[in-house]
Tab-separated table of C-alpha atoms in Angstrom:
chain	number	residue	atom	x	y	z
S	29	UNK	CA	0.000	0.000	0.000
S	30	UNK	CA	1.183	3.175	-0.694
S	31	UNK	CA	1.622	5.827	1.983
S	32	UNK	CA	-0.451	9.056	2.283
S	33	UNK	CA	3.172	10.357	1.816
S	34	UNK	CA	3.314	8.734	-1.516
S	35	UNK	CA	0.115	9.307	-2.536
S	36	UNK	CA	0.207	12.997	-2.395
S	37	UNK	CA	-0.971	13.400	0.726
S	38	UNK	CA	2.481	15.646	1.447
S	39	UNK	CA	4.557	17.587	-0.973
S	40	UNK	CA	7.751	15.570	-2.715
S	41	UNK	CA	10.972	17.307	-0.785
S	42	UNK	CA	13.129	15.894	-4.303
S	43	UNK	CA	12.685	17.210	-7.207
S	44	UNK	CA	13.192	13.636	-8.580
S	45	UNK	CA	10.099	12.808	-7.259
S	46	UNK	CA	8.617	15.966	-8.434
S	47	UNK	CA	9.591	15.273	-11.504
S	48	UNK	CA	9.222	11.828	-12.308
S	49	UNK	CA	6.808	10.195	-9.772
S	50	UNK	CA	4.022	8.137	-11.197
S	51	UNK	CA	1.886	4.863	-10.840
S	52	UNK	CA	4.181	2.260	-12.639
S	53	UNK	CA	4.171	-1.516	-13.293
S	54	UNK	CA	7.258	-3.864	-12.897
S	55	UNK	CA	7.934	-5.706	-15.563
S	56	UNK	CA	11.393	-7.332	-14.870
S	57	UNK	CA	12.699	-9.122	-11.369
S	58	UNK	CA	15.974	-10.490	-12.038
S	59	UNK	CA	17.272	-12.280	-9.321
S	60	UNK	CA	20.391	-12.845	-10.141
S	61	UNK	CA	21.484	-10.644	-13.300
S	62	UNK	CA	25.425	-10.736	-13.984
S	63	UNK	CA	27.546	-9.256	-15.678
S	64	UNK	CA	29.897	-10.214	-17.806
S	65	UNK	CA	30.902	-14.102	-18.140
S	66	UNK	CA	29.958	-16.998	-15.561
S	67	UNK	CA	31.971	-15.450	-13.057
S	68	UNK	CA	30.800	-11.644	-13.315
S	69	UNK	CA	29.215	-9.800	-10.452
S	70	UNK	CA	25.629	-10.349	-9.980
S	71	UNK	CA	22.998	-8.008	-8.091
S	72	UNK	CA	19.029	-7.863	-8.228
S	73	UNK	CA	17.567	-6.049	-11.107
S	74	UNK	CA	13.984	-4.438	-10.822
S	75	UNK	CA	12.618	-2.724	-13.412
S	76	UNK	CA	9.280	-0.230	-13.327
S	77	UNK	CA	8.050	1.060	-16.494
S	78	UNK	CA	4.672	3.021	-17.532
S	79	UNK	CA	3.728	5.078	-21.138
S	80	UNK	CA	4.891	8.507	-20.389
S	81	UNK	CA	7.582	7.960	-17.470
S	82	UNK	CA	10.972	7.229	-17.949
S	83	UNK	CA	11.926	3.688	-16.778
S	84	UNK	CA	13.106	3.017	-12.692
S	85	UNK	CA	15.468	0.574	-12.074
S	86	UNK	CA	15.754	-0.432	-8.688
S	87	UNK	CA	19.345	-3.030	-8.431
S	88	UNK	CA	19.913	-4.485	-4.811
S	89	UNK	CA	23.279	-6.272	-4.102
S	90	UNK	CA	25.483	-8.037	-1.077
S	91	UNK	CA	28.604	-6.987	-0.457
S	92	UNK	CA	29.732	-10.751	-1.526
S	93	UNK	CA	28.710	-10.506	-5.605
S	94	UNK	CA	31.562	-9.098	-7.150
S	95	UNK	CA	32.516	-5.205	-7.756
S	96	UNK	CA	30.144	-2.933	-5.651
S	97	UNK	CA	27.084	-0.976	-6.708
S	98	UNK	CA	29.532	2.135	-6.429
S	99	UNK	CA	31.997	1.159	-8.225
S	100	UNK	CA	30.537	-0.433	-11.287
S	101	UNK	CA	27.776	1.728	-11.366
S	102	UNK	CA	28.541	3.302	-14.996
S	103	UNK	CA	29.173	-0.366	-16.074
S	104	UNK	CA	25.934	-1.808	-14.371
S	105	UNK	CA	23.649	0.756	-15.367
S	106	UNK	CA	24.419	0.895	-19.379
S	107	UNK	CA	24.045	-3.707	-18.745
S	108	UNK	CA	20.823	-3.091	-17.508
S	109	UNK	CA	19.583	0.032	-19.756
S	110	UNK	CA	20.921	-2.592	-23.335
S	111	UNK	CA	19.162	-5.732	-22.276
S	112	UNK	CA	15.961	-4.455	-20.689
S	113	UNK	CA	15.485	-0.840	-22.449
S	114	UNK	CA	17.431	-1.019	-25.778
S	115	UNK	CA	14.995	1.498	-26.785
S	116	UNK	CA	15.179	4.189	-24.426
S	117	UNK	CA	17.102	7.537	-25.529
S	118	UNK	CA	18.025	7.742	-21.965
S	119	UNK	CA	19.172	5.360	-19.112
S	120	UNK	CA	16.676	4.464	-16.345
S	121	UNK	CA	16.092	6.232	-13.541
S	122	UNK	CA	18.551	4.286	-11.240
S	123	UNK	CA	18.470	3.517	-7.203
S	124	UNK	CA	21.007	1.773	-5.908
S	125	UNK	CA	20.805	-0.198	-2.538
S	126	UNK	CA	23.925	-1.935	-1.400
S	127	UNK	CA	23.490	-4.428	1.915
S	128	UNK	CA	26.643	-5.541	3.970
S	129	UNK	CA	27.125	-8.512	5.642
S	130	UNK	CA	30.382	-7.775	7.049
S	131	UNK	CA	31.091	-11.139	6.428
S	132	UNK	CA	28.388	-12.951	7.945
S	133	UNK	CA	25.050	-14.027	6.971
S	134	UNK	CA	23.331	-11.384	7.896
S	135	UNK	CA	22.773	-7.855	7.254
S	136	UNK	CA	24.317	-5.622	9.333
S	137	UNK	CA	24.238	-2.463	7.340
S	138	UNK	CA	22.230	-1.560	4.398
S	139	UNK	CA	22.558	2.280	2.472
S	140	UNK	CA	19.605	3.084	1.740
S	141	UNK	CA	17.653	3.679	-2.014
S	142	UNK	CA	20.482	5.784	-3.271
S	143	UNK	CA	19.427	7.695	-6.219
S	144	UNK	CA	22.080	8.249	-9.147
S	145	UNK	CA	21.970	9.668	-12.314
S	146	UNK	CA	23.902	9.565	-15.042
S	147	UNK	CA	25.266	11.563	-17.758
S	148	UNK	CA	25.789	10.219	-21.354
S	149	UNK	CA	28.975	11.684	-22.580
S	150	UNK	CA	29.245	12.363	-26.623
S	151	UNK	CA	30.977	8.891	-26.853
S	152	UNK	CA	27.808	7.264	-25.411
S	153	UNK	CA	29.773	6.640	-22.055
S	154	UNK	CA	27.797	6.760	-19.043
S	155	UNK	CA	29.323	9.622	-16.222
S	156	UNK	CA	27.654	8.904	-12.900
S	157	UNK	CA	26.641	11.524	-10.122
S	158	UNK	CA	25.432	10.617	-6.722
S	159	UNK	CA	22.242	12.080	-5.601
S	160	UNK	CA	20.174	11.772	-2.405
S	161	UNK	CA	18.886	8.442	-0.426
S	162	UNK	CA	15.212	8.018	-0.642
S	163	UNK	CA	13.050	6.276	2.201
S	164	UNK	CA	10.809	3.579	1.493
S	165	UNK	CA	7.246	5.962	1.553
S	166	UNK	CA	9.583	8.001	-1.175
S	167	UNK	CA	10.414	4.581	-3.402
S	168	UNK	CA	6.740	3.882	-3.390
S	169	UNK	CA	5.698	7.822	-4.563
S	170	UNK	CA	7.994	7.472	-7.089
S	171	UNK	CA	7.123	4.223	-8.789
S	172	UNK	CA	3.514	4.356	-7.710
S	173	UNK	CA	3.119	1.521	-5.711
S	174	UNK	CA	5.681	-0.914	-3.116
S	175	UNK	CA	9.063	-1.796	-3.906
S	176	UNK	CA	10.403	-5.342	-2.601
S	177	UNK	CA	13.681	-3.861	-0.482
S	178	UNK	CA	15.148	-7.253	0.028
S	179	UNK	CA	17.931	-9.455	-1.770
S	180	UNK	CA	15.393	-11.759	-3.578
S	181	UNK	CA	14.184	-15.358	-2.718
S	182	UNK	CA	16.278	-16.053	-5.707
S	183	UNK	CA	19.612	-15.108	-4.540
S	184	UNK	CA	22.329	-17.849	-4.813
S	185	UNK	CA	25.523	-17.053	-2.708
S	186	UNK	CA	28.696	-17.120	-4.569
S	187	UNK	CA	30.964	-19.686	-3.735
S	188	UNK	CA	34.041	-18.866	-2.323
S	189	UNK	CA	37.040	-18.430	-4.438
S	190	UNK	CA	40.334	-19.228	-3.417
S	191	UNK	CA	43.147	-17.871	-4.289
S	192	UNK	CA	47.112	-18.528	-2.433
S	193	UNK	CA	48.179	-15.696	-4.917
S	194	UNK	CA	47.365	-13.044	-3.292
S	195	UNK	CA	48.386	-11.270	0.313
S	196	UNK	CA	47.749	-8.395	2.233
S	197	UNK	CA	50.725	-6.097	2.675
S	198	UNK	CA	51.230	-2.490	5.006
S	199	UNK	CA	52.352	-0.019	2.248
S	200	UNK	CA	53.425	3.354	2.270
S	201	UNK	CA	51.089	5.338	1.295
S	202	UNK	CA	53.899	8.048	0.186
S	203	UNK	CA	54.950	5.448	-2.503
S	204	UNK	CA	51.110	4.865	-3.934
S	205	UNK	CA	50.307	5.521	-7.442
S	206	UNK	CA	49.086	8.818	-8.687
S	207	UNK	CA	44.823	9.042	-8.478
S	208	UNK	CA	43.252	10.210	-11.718
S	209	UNK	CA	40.182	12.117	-11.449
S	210	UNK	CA	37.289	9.755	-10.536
S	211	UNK	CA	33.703	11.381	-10.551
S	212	UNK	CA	33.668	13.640	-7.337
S	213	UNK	CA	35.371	16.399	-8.907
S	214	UNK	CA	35.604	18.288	-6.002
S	215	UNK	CA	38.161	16.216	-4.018
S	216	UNK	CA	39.175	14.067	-7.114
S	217	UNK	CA	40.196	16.743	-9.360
S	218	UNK	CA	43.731	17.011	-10.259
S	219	UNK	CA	45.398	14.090	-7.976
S	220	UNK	CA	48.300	14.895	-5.509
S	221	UNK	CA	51.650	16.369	-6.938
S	222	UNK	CA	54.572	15.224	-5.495
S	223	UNK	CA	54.876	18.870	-3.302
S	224	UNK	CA	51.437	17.569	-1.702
S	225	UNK	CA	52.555	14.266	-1.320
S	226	UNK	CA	55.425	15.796	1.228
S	227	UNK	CA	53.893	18.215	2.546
S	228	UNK	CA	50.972	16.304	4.315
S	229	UNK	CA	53.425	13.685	5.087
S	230	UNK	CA	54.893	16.574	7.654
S	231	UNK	CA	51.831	18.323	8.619
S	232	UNK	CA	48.952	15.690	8.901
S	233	UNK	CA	45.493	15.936	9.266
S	234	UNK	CA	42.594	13.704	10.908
S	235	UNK	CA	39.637	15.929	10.368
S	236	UNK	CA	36.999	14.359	8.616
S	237	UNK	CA	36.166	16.661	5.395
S	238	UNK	CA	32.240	16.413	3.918
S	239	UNK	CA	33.125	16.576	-0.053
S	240	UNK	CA	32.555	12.488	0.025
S	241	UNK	CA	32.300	9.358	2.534
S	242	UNK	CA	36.030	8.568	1.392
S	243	UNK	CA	36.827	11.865	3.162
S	244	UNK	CA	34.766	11.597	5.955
S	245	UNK	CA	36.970	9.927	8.811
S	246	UNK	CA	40.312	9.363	9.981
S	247	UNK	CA	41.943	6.937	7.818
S	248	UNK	CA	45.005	7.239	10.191
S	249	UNK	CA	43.482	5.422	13.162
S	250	UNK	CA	41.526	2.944	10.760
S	251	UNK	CA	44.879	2.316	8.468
S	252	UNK	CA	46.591	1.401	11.759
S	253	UNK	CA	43.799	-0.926	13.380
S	254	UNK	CA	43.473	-2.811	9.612
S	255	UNK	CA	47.012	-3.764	9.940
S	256	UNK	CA	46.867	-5.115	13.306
S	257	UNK	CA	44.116	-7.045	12.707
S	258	UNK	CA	45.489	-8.867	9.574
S	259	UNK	CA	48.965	-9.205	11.407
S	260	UNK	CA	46.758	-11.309	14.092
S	261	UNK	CA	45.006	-13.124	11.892
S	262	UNK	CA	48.572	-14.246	9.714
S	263	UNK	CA	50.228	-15.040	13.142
S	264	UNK	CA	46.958	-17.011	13.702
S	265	UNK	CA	47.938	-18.961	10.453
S	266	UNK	CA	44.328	-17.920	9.119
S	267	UNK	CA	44.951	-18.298	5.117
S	268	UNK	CA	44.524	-15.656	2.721
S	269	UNK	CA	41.258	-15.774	2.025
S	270	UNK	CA	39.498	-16.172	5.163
S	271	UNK	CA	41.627	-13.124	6.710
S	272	UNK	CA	39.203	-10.774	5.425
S	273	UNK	CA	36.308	-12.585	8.118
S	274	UNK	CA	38.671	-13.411	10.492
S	275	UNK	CA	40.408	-10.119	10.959
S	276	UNK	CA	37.217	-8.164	10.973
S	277	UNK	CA	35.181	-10.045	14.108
S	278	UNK	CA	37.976	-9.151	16.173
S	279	UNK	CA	37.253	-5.427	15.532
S	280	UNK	CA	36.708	-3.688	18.532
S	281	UNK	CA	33.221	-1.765	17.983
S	282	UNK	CA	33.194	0.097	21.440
S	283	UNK	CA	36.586	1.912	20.331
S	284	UNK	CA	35.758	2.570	16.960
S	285	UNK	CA	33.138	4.935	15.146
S	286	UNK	CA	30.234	3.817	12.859
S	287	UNK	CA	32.613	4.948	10.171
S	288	UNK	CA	35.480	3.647	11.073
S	289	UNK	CA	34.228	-0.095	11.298
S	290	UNK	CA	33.036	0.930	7.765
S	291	UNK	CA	36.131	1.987	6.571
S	292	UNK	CA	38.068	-0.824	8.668
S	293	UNK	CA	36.136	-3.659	6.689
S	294	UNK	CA	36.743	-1.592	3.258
S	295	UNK	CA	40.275	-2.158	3.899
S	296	UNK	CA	39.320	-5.715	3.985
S	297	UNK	CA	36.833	-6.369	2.056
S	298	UNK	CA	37.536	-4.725	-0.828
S	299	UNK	CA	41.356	-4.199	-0.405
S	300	UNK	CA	43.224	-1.430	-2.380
S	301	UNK	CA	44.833	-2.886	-4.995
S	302	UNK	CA	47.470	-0.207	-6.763
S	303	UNK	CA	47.769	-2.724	-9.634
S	304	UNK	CA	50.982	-3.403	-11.905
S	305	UNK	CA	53.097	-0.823	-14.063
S	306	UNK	CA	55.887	1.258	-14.070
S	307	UNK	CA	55.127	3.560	-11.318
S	308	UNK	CA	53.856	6.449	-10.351
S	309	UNK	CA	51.424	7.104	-13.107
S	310	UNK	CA	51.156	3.989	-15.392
S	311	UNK	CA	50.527	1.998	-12.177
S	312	UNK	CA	46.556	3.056	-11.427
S	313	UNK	CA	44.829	1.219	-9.676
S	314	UNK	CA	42.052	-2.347	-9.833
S	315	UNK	CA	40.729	-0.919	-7.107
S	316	UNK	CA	40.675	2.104	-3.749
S	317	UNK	CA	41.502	4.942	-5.856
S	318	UNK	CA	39.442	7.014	-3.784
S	319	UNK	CA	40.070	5.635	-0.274
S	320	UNK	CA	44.104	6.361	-1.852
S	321	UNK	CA	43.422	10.416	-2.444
S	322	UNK	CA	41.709	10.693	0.980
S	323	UNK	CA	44.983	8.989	2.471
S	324	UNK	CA	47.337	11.039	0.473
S	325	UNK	CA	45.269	14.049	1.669
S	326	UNK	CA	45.365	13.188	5.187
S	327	UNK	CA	49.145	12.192	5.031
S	328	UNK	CA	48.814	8.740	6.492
S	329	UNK	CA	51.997	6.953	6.853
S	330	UNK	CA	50.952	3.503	6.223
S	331	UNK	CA	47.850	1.259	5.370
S	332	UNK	CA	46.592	-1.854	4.035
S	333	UNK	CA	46.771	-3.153	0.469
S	334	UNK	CA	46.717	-6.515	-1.365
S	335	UNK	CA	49.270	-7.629	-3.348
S	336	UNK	CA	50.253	-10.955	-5.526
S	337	UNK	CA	53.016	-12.909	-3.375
S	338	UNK	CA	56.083	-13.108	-5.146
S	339	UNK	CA	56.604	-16.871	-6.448
């Protein structure tokens, strides 16, 4: 049923929902939609359609599919917008809602309807730009009716893949690669010369800055607690792959902020990886670009990263 909220019963405070709110029917529920080959990331796909509206897609994914909501959400988006809406000028109106696990079974923190739109560039790439969190009475105003929050009955976990390759390493942070700009213009813009790079290395900062999450704590205290916790967890003999669950359920919650536990099981979760190449600026990165310029800003000494072992 849909609220008096969504109804019209009170005015829309988004202008998305001012703009684009209307009764619509689903017409896809794709459990498990993937992307790329057999062993692509998958997430729930949702789509709302009615004559007159532009399409909603609502996609829902654990933090245990494959590459985040966040960061493949140019990728995801122009997936969903070729097999469902081929002929759509524009790509769907698109909420993402990421649940984490933290490793376990069950959800322990879930973000929310997060709206995102998306620029098509002139090469018919898709440029994303993060917009407000709806609620659930602003989900159902907006595609006229409810909107199943949860993963899906038809969610199949992905089986764990091993992999001996691969080890987590402390790294200076002085000695990452270069960050290119990376959507969020305002903190991502031009990188960190090398003047930068030296300079917050002598004056450091822990303030948390509001341009971004990535910004938003002290990576400092969290870069420090990751690395203890995967030194136990080695010393334990835990192997590679279950470090990641191991390390993280002896955080400490009652020392630790909301977003630092966040930003602790980033570190583990979805390690920065600086990648291969000559470095500093053929290196890039597979993955914690961002997480790398808030570091660099902050002039953290160390932190966490993955790396292949050397065979």
């Amino acid at each position: 049923m849909v609220s008096s909220e969504a109804a019209g019963g009170l005015p829309a405070r988004l202008p998305l929902l001012r703009e684009h709110a209307g009764r619509r029917e689903r017409v896809v529920d794709e459990h498990m939609f993937r992307v790329g080959d057999d062993s692509g990331p998958t997430f729930r796909v949702q789509v709302f359609i009615a004559s007159g509206l532009r399409p909603v897609a609502v996609v829902t994914q654990l933090d245990n599919e494959g590459m985040s909501l966040t960061n493949g959400a140019e990728r995801y988006a122009a997936a969903v917008w070729k097999r469902y809406l081929p002929a759509e000028l524009l790509p769907p109106i698109w909420i993402a809602r990421q649940l984490m696990t933290y490793g376990t079974s069950e959800i322990q923190k879930d973000h929310g309807f997060k709206h995102v739109e998306f620029e098509v560039t002139g090469h018919g790439e898709l440029v994303a730009h993060w917009g407000p969190i709806l609620n659930v009475d602003e989900m159902s105003q907006l595609v006229g009716g409810p909107v199943d929050s949860t993963r899906g009955a038809g969610y199949i976990r992905r089986e764990r893949e091993e992999d001996p390759t691969y080890r987590f390493v402390p790294m200076s942070v002085l000695w990452l690669a270069r960050p290119r700009p990376f959507r969020e213009k305002a903190c991502m813009a031009t990188g960190t010369p090398w003047w930068r790079r030296l300079g917050r290395q002598l004056v450091r900062r822990r303030t948390a800055q509001t341009c971004c999450w990535y910004h938003g704590g002290d990576w400092h205290k969290v870069s420090t607690v990751a690395i203890d916790l995967v030194d136990r967890a080695y010393v334990a003999g835990v192997p590679h792959e279950d470090v990641a669950d191991f390390a993280f359920a002896q955080v400490d919650r009652s020392s630790l902020t909301d977003w630092e536990v966040e930003a602790v099981y980033s570190l583990l979760a979805f390690p920065i990886d600086p990648g291969r190449g000559r470095w500093p600026r053929n290196r890039g990165y597979v993955n914690g670009q961002h997480r790398a310029q808030a570091m660099l800003d902050a002039g953290v000494r160390r932190t966490l990263v993955e790396r292949l072992e050397q065979t």
